[in-house]
Short mmCIF file of C-alpha atoms in Angstrom, two decimals:
data_model
loop_
_atom_site.label_atom_id
_atom_site.label_comp_id
_atom_site.label_asym_id
_atom_site.label_seq_id
_atom_site.Cartn_x
_atom_site.Cartn_y
_atom_site.Cartn_z
CA MET A 17 89.31 101.72 136.54
CA LEU A 18 91.04 104.43 134.53
CA ASP A 19 89.09 107.68 134.84
CA THR A 20 88.89 109.11 131.32
CA THR A 21 86.77 112.06 132.50
CA LYS A 22 89.63 113.79 134.29
CA THR A 23 90.37 117.33 133.13
CA ALA A 24 93.73 118.51 131.84
CA THR A 25 94.71 119.72 135.32
CA GLU A 26 93.70 116.61 137.28
CA THR A 27 96.08 113.81 138.16
CA HIS A 28 95.89 110.22 136.91
CA GLU A 29 96.86 107.49 139.36
CA VAL A 30 97.90 104.47 137.33
CA ARG A 31 97.21 100.87 138.36
CA ASN A 32 97.90 97.50 136.79
CA PHE A 33 95.19 95.53 135.01
CA VAL A 34 95.38 91.85 135.93
CA GLY A 35 92.84 89.03 135.81
CA GLY A 36 90.18 91.22 134.25
CA THR A 37 90.29 94.03 136.81
CA SER A 38 92.27 97.08 137.86
CA VAL A 39 94.59 96.25 140.77
CA GLU A 40 97.04 98.11 142.96
CA SER A 41 100.71 97.41 142.41
CA ARG A 42 102.73 96.04 145.30
CA ALA A 43 105.46 98.55 144.45
CA ASP A 44 106.86 100.92 147.06
CA SER A 45 108.20 103.31 144.40
CA ALA A 46 106.58 105.35 141.64
CA PHE A 47 107.47 107.91 139.02
CA ASP A 48 105.81 110.96 137.55
CA LEU A 49 103.99 111.06 134.22
CA VAL A 50 104.93 114.27 132.40
CA ASP A 51 102.98 116.04 129.66
CA PRO A 52 105.50 116.53 126.82
CA THR A 53 103.78 119.74 125.66
CA THR A 54 104.00 121.59 128.99
CA GLU A 55 106.30 119.49 131.24
CA ARG A 56 103.43 119.42 133.74
CA VAL A 57 103.12 116.31 135.92
CA TYR A 58 99.72 114.79 135.20
CA GLY A 59 99.95 111.47 137.00
CA THR A 60 101.98 108.88 138.84
CA SER A 61 102.76 105.31 137.89
CA PRO A 62 104.13 102.52 140.09
CA VAL A 63 107.31 100.64 139.30
CA SER A 64 105.68 97.22 139.32
CA THR A 65 107.68 94.54 141.08
CA ALA A 66 108.55 90.92 140.40
CA ALA A 67 105.57 90.00 142.60
CA ASP A 68 103.26 92.07 140.36
CA VAL A 69 104.70 90.39 137.29
CA ASP A 70 104.24 86.96 138.84
CA ALA A 71 100.59 87.72 139.64
CA ALA A 72 100.01 88.77 136.03
CA PHE A 73 101.61 85.64 134.61
CA THR A 74 99.64 83.47 137.03
CA ALA A 75 96.43 85.06 135.74
CA ALA A 76 97.56 84.60 132.13
CA SER A 77 98.48 80.95 132.73
CA THR A 78 95.12 80.21 134.30
CA ALA A 79 93.30 81.89 131.43
CA PHE A 80 95.33 80.06 128.78
CA ALA A 81 93.92 76.71 129.87
CA THR A 82 90.50 77.76 128.56
CA TRP A 83 91.33 80.45 125.97
CA ARG A 84 93.46 78.04 123.96
CA ARG A 85 90.35 75.89 123.54
CA ALA A 86 88.11 78.73 122.41
CA THR A 87 87.15 78.15 118.81
CA PRO A 88 88.60 80.46 116.16
CA GLY A 89 85.11 81.83 115.68
CA GLU A 90 84.83 82.68 119.38
CA ARG A 91 88.21 84.43 119.38
CA GLN A 92 87.25 86.30 116.22
CA LEU A 93 83.99 87.50 117.74
CA ALA A 94 85.75 88.77 120.87
CA LEU A 95 88.24 90.76 118.80
CA PHE A 96 85.50 92.20 116.59
CA ARG A 97 83.64 93.33 119.70
CA ILE A 98 86.81 94.91 121.13
CA ALA A 99 87.34 96.77 117.85
CA ASP A 100 83.75 98.00 117.80
CA ALA A 101 83.99 99.23 121.40
CA MET A 102 87.27 101.01 120.65
CA GLU A 103 85.70 102.71 117.68
CA GLN A 104 82.79 103.90 119.81
CA ARG A 105 85.23 105.33 122.37
CA ALA A 106 87.74 106.65 119.85
CA GLU A 107 87.64 110.18 121.28
CA GLU A 108 88.55 108.93 124.76
CA PHE A 109 91.48 106.96 123.37
CA ALA A 110 92.65 110.01 121.44
CA ASP A 111 92.46 112.22 124.54
CA LEU A 112 94.67 109.86 126.52
CA GLU A 113 97.07 109.27 123.65
CA SER A 114 97.52 113.01 123.17
CA LEU A 115 98.09 113.53 126.88
CA ASP A 116 100.71 110.78 127.06
CA THR A 117 102.57 111.62 123.86
CA GLY A 118 101.91 115.29 123.17
CA LYS A 119 100.66 114.52 119.66
CA PRO A 120 98.31 117.06 118.06
CA ARG A 121 94.82 116.03 119.13
CA ALA A 122 93.01 117.13 115.96
CA THR A 123 94.19 114.27 113.73
CA LEU A 124 94.70 111.44 116.22
CA VAL A 125 91.39 109.67 115.72
CA GLU A 126 91.83 109.39 111.97
CA ASP A 127 95.61 108.88 111.91
CA GLU A 128 96.00 106.34 114.70
CA ILE A 129 92.90 105.28 116.64
CA LEU A 130 90.85 104.12 113.67
CA LEU A 131 93.96 102.54 112.15
CA SER A 132 94.32 100.48 115.32
CA VAL A 133 90.67 99.47 115.12
CA ASP A 134 91.17 98.27 111.55
CA GLN A 135 94.20 96.23 112.54
CA ILE A 136 92.28 94.46 115.31
CA ARG A 137 89.61 93.59 112.75
CA PHE A 138 92.26 92.18 110.42
CA PHE A 139 93.54 89.83 113.12
CA ALA A 140 89.97 88.90 114.04
CA GLY A 141 89.66 87.62 110.48
CA ALA A 142 93.02 85.86 110.70
CA ALA A 143 91.82 83.93 113.75
CA ARG A 144 89.74 81.73 111.43
CA ASN A 145 92.50 81.27 108.89
CA LEU A 146 94.93 79.02 110.78
CA GLU A 147 95.96 76.19 108.51
CA GLY A 148 98.69 73.61 108.03
CA ARG A 149 100.02 71.71 105.06
CA SER A 150 97.92 68.88 103.68
CA ALA A 151 97.71 65.56 105.49
CA GLY A 152 99.18 62.52 103.81
CA GLU A 153 100.77 59.08 104.08
CA TYR A 154 104.52 59.54 104.01
CA MET A 155 105.10 56.06 105.45
CA PRO A 156 103.03 52.94 104.78
CA ASP A 157 100.07 52.60 107.16
CA HIS A 158 100.70 55.99 108.76
CA THR A 159 98.86 59.27 108.20
CA SER A 160 100.56 62.52 109.15
CA PHE A 161 99.15 66.00 109.56
CA VAL A 162 100.24 69.28 111.07
CA ARG A 163 98.57 71.19 113.90
CA ARG A 164 99.25 74.91 114.19
CA GLU A 165 98.75 75.82 117.84
CA PRO A 166 99.09 78.80 120.16
CA ILE A 167 102.50 79.13 121.79
CA GLY A 168 101.16 79.72 125.29
CA VAL A 169 101.61 82.76 127.52
CA VAL A 170 103.56 85.59 125.92
CA ALA A 171 105.33 88.64 127.33
CA GLN A 172 105.07 91.85 125.32
CA VAL A 173 106.72 95.26 125.69
CA THR A 174 105.69 98.33 123.69
CA PRO A 175 107.35 101.72 123.04
CA TRP A 176 106.24 105.31 123.59
CA ASN A 177 106.07 106.54 119.98
CA TYR A 178 102.75 104.82 119.11
CA PRO A 179 101.52 103.44 122.45
CA LEU A 180 98.04 102.25 121.46
CA ASN A 181 98.93 101.17 117.94
CA MET A 182 101.90 99.10 119.12
CA ALA A 183 99.79 97.50 121.85
CA VAL A 184 97.35 96.42 119.12
CA TRP A 185 100.18 95.01 116.99
CA LYS A 186 101.13 92.89 120.00
CA PHE A 187 97.95 91.71 121.67
CA ALA A 188 95.69 91.21 118.63
CA PRO A 189 97.68 88.49 116.81
CA ALA A 190 98.59 86.85 120.11
CA LEU A 191 94.97 86.52 121.22
CA ALA A 192 93.71 85.65 117.75
CA ALA A 193 96.06 82.66 117.72
CA GLY A 194 94.85 81.49 121.16
CA ASN A 195 97.62 82.82 123.39
CA THR A 196 97.26 84.91 126.52
CA THR A 197 99.52 87.84 127.30
CA VAL A 198 101.14 90.11 129.84
CA LEU A 199 101.86 93.45 128.20
CA LYS A 200 103.97 96.31 129.54
CA PRO A 201 103.56 99.73 127.92
CA SER A 202 106.37 102.27 127.98
CA ASP A 203 106.82 103.95 131.35
CA THR A 204 105.96 107.37 129.87
CA THR A 205 102.80 106.37 127.98
CA PRO A 206 100.61 103.86 129.87
CA LEU A 207 97.14 105.40 129.71
CA SER A 208 95.73 104.31 126.35
CA THR A 209 96.96 100.75 126.86
CA LEU A 210 95.22 100.54 130.23
CA LEU A 211 92.00 101.84 128.68
CA LEU A 212 92.38 99.19 125.97
CA ALA A 213 92.64 96.49 128.65
CA GLU A 214 89.52 97.79 130.38
CA VAL A 215 87.54 97.89 127.14
CA ALA A 216 88.72 94.39 126.16
CA ALA A 217 87.84 92.94 129.56
CA GLU A 218 84.13 93.15 128.72
CA PHE A 219 84.63 90.61 125.94
CA LEU A 220 87.48 88.40 127.17
CA PRO A 221 87.75 85.86 129.98
CA PRO A 222 89.69 87.25 132.96
CA GLY A 223 93.46 86.96 132.54
CA VAL A 224 93.59 86.73 128.75
CA LEU A 225 94.97 90.28 128.46
CA ASN A 226 96.94 91.70 131.39
CA VAL A 227 98.79 95.03 131.59
CA VAL A 228 101.62 95.70 134.02
CA VAL A 229 103.10 99.19 134.24
CA GLY A 230 106.61 100.08 135.30
CA ASP A 231 110.09 100.82 134.07
CA ARG A 232 113.01 98.84 132.68
CA THR A 233 113.25 96.72 135.83
CA THR A 234 109.64 95.64 135.41
CA GLY A 235 110.33 94.61 131.82
CA ALA A 236 113.38 92.65 132.94
CA ALA A 237 111.27 90.80 135.52
CA MET A 238 108.83 89.82 132.75
CA ILE A 239 111.58 88.42 130.56
CA ASP A 240 113.22 86.58 133.44
CA HIS A 241 109.94 85.00 134.55
CA PRO A 242 109.75 81.28 133.71
CA THR A 243 106.18 81.38 132.35
CA PRO A 244 106.28 83.17 128.97
CA GLN A 245 107.17 81.04 125.98
CA LEU A 246 107.64 84.05 123.70
CA VAL A 247 108.93 87.54 124.39
CA SER A 248 107.97 90.26 121.91
CA ILE A 249 109.37 93.78 122.11
CA THR A 250 109.28 96.90 120.00
CA GLY A 251 112.10 99.18 121.09
CA SER A 252 115.70 100.19 120.66
CA VAL A 253 118.53 97.98 119.47
CA ARG A 254 120.00 98.11 122.97
CA ALA A 255 116.74 96.92 124.50
CA GLY A 256 116.35 94.19 121.89
CA THR A 257 119.87 92.92 122.48
CA GLU A 258 119.26 92.76 126.22
CA VAL A 259 115.98 90.93 125.72
CA ALA A 260 117.51 88.40 123.34
CA ARG A 261 120.37 87.76 125.73
CA ALA A 262 118.08 87.30 128.74
CA ALA A 263 115.58 85.15 126.83
CA ALA A 264 118.34 82.89 125.54
CA GLY A 265 119.06 81.73 129.08
CA ASP A 266 115.68 80.02 129.20
CA LEU A 267 115.45 79.30 125.44
CA LYS A 268 112.42 81.55 125.08
CA ARG A 269 111.40 82.54 121.57
CA THR A 270 111.88 86.24 120.80
CA HIS A 271 110.19 88.62 118.39
CA LEU A 272 112.14 91.86 118.01
CA GLU A 273 111.08 95.00 116.13
CA LEU A 274 113.91 97.43 116.76
CA GLY A 275 115.41 100.60 115.34
CA GLY A 276 115.63 101.88 111.80
CA LYS A 277 117.55 104.31 109.62
CA ALA A 278 115.50 104.34 106.44
CA PRO A 279 117.31 105.44 103.27
CA VAL A 280 115.27 107.65 100.95
CA ILE A 281 116.89 107.49 97.52
CA VAL A 282 115.90 110.30 95.14
CA PHE A 283 117.08 110.06 91.52
CA ASP A 284 117.39 112.86 88.98
CA ASP A 285 114.31 111.67 87.13
CA ALA A 286 112.02 111.72 90.19
CA ASP A 287 108.88 113.83 90.23
CA ILE A 288 110.36 116.51 92.46
CA PRO A 289 107.16 118.18 93.76
CA SER A 290 105.64 114.81 94.61
CA ALA A 291 108.84 113.54 96.22
CA VAL A 292 109.34 116.70 98.27
CA ALA A 293 105.79 116.63 99.63
CA GLY A 294 105.88 112.92 100.38
CA ILE A 295 109.30 112.95 102.03
CA VAL A 296 108.55 115.92 104.28
CA ALA A 297 105.29 114.30 105.38
CA ALA A 298 107.01 110.95 106.04
CA GLY A 299 110.02 112.50 107.73
CA PHE A 300 108.35 114.79 110.23
CA PHE A 301 105.15 112.90 111.02
CA ASN A 302 105.09 112.14 114.75
CA ALA A 303 108.18 114.37 115.13
CA GLY A 304 110.23 111.78 113.26
CA GLN A 305 109.70 109.32 116.11
CA ASP A 306 109.11 106.37 113.83
CA CYS A 307 111.55 103.57 113.03
CA THR A 308 110.55 103.84 109.37
CA ALA A 309 110.62 107.67 109.15
CA ALA A 310 112.03 109.23 105.98
CA THR A 311 115.01 110.84 107.67
CA ARG A 312 118.13 109.68 105.73
CA LEU A 313 118.02 111.15 102.24
CA LEU A 314 120.32 110.26 99.35
CA VAL A 315 119.83 112.74 96.49
CA GLN A 316 121.44 112.46 93.07
CA ASP A 317 123.85 115.17 91.93
CA GLY A 318 121.73 116.57 89.14
CA ILE A 319 118.89 117.74 91.41
CA HIS A 320 120.62 117.89 94.79
CA ASP A 321 120.71 121.64 95.38
CA GLU A 322 117.26 122.25 93.92
CA PHE A 323 115.81 119.39 95.93
CA VAL A 324 117.29 120.52 99.26
CA ALA A 325 115.97 124.04 98.71
CA ALA A 326 112.50 122.72 97.86
CA LEU A 327 112.57 120.34 100.81
CA ALA A 328 113.40 123.16 103.22
CA GLU A 329 110.64 125.37 101.83
CA GLU A 330 108.07 122.57 102.06
CA ALA A 331 109.03 121.78 105.66
CA ARG A 332 109.06 125.47 106.61
CA SER A 333 105.51 125.83 105.33
CA ASN A 334 103.95 122.49 106.26
CA ALA A 335 105.95 120.90 109.11
CA GLN A 336 105.36 123.38 111.89
CA THR A 337 105.41 122.59 115.58
CA GLY A 338 105.38 124.30 118.97
CA PRO A 339 102.82 125.54 121.48
CA ASP A 340 102.05 128.62 119.35
CA ALA A 341 101.70 126.88 115.98
CA PRO A 342 98.08 127.35 114.82
CA THR A 343 97.90 123.96 113.09
CA PRO A 344 100.97 121.97 114.14
CA TYR A 345 101.97 119.08 111.89
CA PHE A 346 103.75 117.34 114.74
CA GLY A 347 104.07 117.67 118.48
CA PRO A 348 107.02 117.50 120.85
CA VAL A 349 109.37 114.60 121.23
CA ASN A 350 108.13 112.33 123.97
CA ASN A 351 110.37 113.10 126.94
CA ALA A 352 113.29 115.12 128.24
CA ASN A 353 115.82 112.36 127.59
CA GLN A 354 114.71 112.12 123.96
CA LEU A 355 115.03 115.87 123.47
CA THR A 356 118.56 115.68 124.87
CA HIS A 357 119.29 112.80 122.50
CA VAL A 358 118.08 114.77 119.47
CA ARG A 359 120.00 117.86 120.53
CA SER A 360 123.18 115.78 120.89
CA PHE A 361 123.13 115.12 117.14
CA VAL A 362 122.41 118.70 116.11
CA ASP A 363 124.94 120.18 118.54
CA THR A 364 127.78 117.94 117.34
CA LEU A 365 127.36 118.14 113.57
CA PRO A 366 130.67 118.05 111.66
CA ASP A 367 132.06 121.20 110.05
CA HIS A 368 131.20 119.96 106.57
CA ALA A 369 127.48 119.80 107.41
CA THR A 370 125.07 122.64 106.65
CA ILE A 371 121.80 123.26 108.46
CA ALA A 372 119.38 124.09 105.65
CA LEU A 373 116.41 124.49 108.01
CA GLY A 374 115.73 124.64 111.72
CA GLY A 375 118.27 123.33 114.16
CA SER A 376 116.82 124.63 117.42
CA ARG A 377 114.51 123.77 120.25
CA VAL A 378 111.17 125.60 120.15
CA GLY A 379 110.59 127.64 123.31
CA ASP A 380 111.77 126.73 126.78
CA ARG A 381 108.82 124.67 127.98
CA GLY A 382 107.69 121.41 126.42
CA TYR A 383 109.94 119.13 124.41
CA PHE A 384 109.42 120.80 121.04
CA HIS A 385 112.12 120.80 118.37
CA GLU A 386 112.03 122.48 114.98
CA ALA A 387 111.84 120.53 111.77
CA THR A 388 115.52 120.34 110.87
CA ILE A 389 117.24 119.53 107.58
CA VAL A 390 121.00 118.97 107.44
CA SER A 391 122.87 118.66 104.14
CA GLY A 392 126.49 117.97 103.25
CA LEU A 393 126.74 114.86 105.40
CA ARG A 394 129.01 111.90 104.70
CA GLN A 395 128.45 108.18 105.07
CA ASP A 396 130.50 107.76 108.24
CA ASP A 397 128.96 110.71 110.09
CA ARG A 398 127.18 109.86 113.33
CA ALA A 399 123.95 111.52 112.15
CA VAL A 400 123.91 109.17 109.16
CA GLN A 401 124.84 105.99 110.99
CA GLN A 402 122.79 106.27 114.20
CA GLU A 403 119.08 106.62 114.76
CA ILE A 404 118.14 110.17 115.78
CA PHE A 405 114.44 109.42 116.32
CA GLY A 406 113.42 113.03 116.08
CA PRO A 407 112.45 115.73 113.55
CA VAL A 408 115.80 115.77 111.77
CA GLN A 409 116.41 114.83 108.13
CA THR A 410 119.93 114.30 106.81
CA VAL A 411 120.88 114.68 103.15
CA GLN A 412 123.77 113.05 101.30
CA ARG A 413 124.75 113.48 97.67
CA PHE A 414 125.37 110.57 95.26
CA SER A 415 126.27 110.15 91.60
CA THR A 416 125.64 106.57 90.48
CA GLU A 417 123.25 103.73 91.24
CA ASP A 418 126.08 101.70 92.73
CA GLU A 419 127.02 104.54 95.07
CA ALA A 420 123.42 105.04 96.15
CA LEU A 421 122.98 101.35 96.89
CA ARG A 422 126.24 101.13 98.80
CA CYS A 423 125.35 104.12 100.98
CA ALA A 424 121.77 102.97 101.50
CA ASN A 425 122.82 99.53 102.71
CA GLY A 426 125.84 100.86 104.62
CA VAL A 427 124.21 101.06 108.06
CA GLU A 428 123.50 98.46 110.75
CA TYR A 429 119.73 98.81 110.36
CA GLY A 430 117.45 97.10 107.86
CA LEU A 431 113.83 98.05 108.53
CA ALA A 432 112.50 100.25 105.71
CA SER A 433 113.58 102.19 102.63
CA SER A 434 112.21 104.07 99.64
CA VAL A 435 113.20 104.79 96.05
CA TRP A 436 111.95 107.79 94.08
CA THR A 437 112.31 107.43 90.31
CA THR A 438 110.26 107.20 87.12
CA ASP A 439 112.49 104.40 85.79
CA HIS A 440 110.62 101.14 86.46
CA GLY A 441 113.64 98.92 85.86
CA ARG A 442 115.74 100.93 88.29
CA ALA A 443 113.00 100.76 90.90
CA MET A 444 112.81 96.98 90.55
CA ARG A 445 116.60 96.61 90.80
CA PHE A 446 116.62 98.56 94.04
CA ALA A 447 113.63 96.62 95.38
CA ARG A 448 115.74 93.51 94.83
CA ASP A 449 119.03 94.83 96.21
CA LEU A 450 118.07 97.03 99.16
CA ASP A 451 118.70 95.13 102.40
CA PHE A 452 115.55 96.28 104.17
CA GLY A 453 112.33 94.58 105.21
CA CYS A 454 110.22 97.08 103.27
CA VAL A 455 110.91 98.96 100.04
CA TRP A 456 108.50 101.74 99.05
CA ILE A 457 108.58 103.06 95.49
CA ASN A 458 107.59 106.72 94.98
CA THR A 459 106.00 106.77 98.42
CA HIS A 460 107.17 106.35 102.01
CA ILE A 461 105.58 105.22 105.30
CA PRO A 462 102.11 103.86 104.36
CA ILE A 463 101.36 100.67 106.27
CA VAL A 464 98.47 98.26 105.73
CA ALA A 465 97.40 95.42 107.99
CA GLU A 466 97.63 92.85 105.19
CA MET A 467 101.37 93.34 104.58
CA PRO A 468 104.25 92.39 106.93
CA HIS A 469 106.27 94.92 108.89
CA GLY A 470 109.70 93.92 110.15
CA GLY A 471 113.37 94.22 109.34
CA PHE A 472 116.77 92.65 108.96
CA LYS A 473 120.16 93.08 110.63
CA HIS A 474 120.00 95.21 113.81
CA SER A 475 116.39 96.12 113.12
CA GLY A 476 115.47 92.72 114.54
CA TYR A 477 113.52 89.72 113.35
CA GLY A 478 109.95 88.51 113.24
CA LYS A 479 107.05 90.25 111.52
CA ASP A 480 104.22 92.42 112.74
CA LEU A 481 100.89 92.70 110.93
CA SER A 482 99.83 90.36 108.09
CA GLN A 483 99.43 86.60 108.11
CA TYR A 484 103.19 86.36 108.70
CA GLY A 485 102.85 88.30 111.95
CA PHE A 486 99.97 86.07 112.98
CA ASP A 487 102.01 82.92 112.28
CA ASP A 488 104.78 84.20 114.58
CA TYR A 489 102.40 83.66 117.50
CA THR A 490 101.87 79.98 116.69
CA ARG A 491 103.85 76.74 116.93
CA ILE A 492 103.77 73.71 114.65
CA LYS A 493 103.10 70.18 115.85
CA HIS A 494 103.36 67.00 113.75
CA VAL A 495 100.74 64.32 114.47
CA MET A 496 101.18 60.79 113.04
CA SER A 497 98.51 58.10 113.31
CA TYR A 498 98.97 54.39 112.60
CA ILE A 499 96.13 53.27 110.32
CA GLY A 500 97.22 49.71 109.47
#
């Protein structure tokens, strides 16, 4: 079992969780787990092998034979009990999540752990809401009806930006619908997911929820395995493309929640103080490591200079980070490679760009980066077109609605967007015309379990959360009975 009583200086030795118990990997290689705030090694994790993956899918297949026949009420009760147990151990989950990710510990329970608990409870309710279209006689002497069934065993891969929350988005709808799963957390953030598996094991039959740790090769072995009927991943566009390509060889269904480059369109008539506060909060939360983060601003000419100045002042005052910040708003980026990625954007800004705030790494230990605001950017600049996934906001200037819409839609991503205006008609026009899976109006980044999350274009396909996300983990079967 995962020892959640270890102190900050003790080492975690990570194991897989298969068939309802913690098991040693068969791997002969491992990698270090590194605290993003100090760069201290706090654990080791095996690179699980194809044999480990096969054992996990065998356990999931065995469990599916009975779990699929559990009544919706039984599945609901199990999920409610998991949610209650998570809530009771919220502080333990927050400790591990902070260790893995470097996020400020003070707000984790409220911001993420309890949110995850609520989302499990939503899908527990959805378990009893599976329904098909009405039965009827569409041919003489024959009655037809539709069964909505679990898909089977699913493979799921989660990212490092919200390890526990993304694990919940995966496992909860899958189990509520009657599937079983093998889930792989990111290689840098396995601890909270393993604790989740241990907590859930008290209320689930062995093998319903399995966790296999490892790196990219482990994930590839999961996708290549013949057992899963659906592969669900939250990750980069590159990773999603590779998954879709590999899954296509065996005609597996895929569910892809990938990158984002959310436009934040601010018109002259916007409530500037409200917009500034909301956009700073939504841009730098979690160090900007959020596919929906408010990081690509389009500001109308009439307020551009005033808005950029106000934005920089707000971020300077309220978006602090670093080991010496008394009340940091965000922590470090997750790993050394991500810090290098963020720096590659800042270090190669074009001459026409202006750094209005920040622009530097914080200190020389830990992966901290200042809140950074860059103005003067153009539509074809790399910082506008590609996902930075860090605490960097870019600002472009626009004049007309048509120009704003063209620039907003002029990227390969289509996950989320926001419009800031007091003109209701304009807001509704943009809600219609923005090519993104979510449009916020005079707000940015709130997510509720009842509404779908998912994008278009290179941001992937399929929905998380909501009844739509639940339906993605089911299949439809037509049954016709002769009654003549």
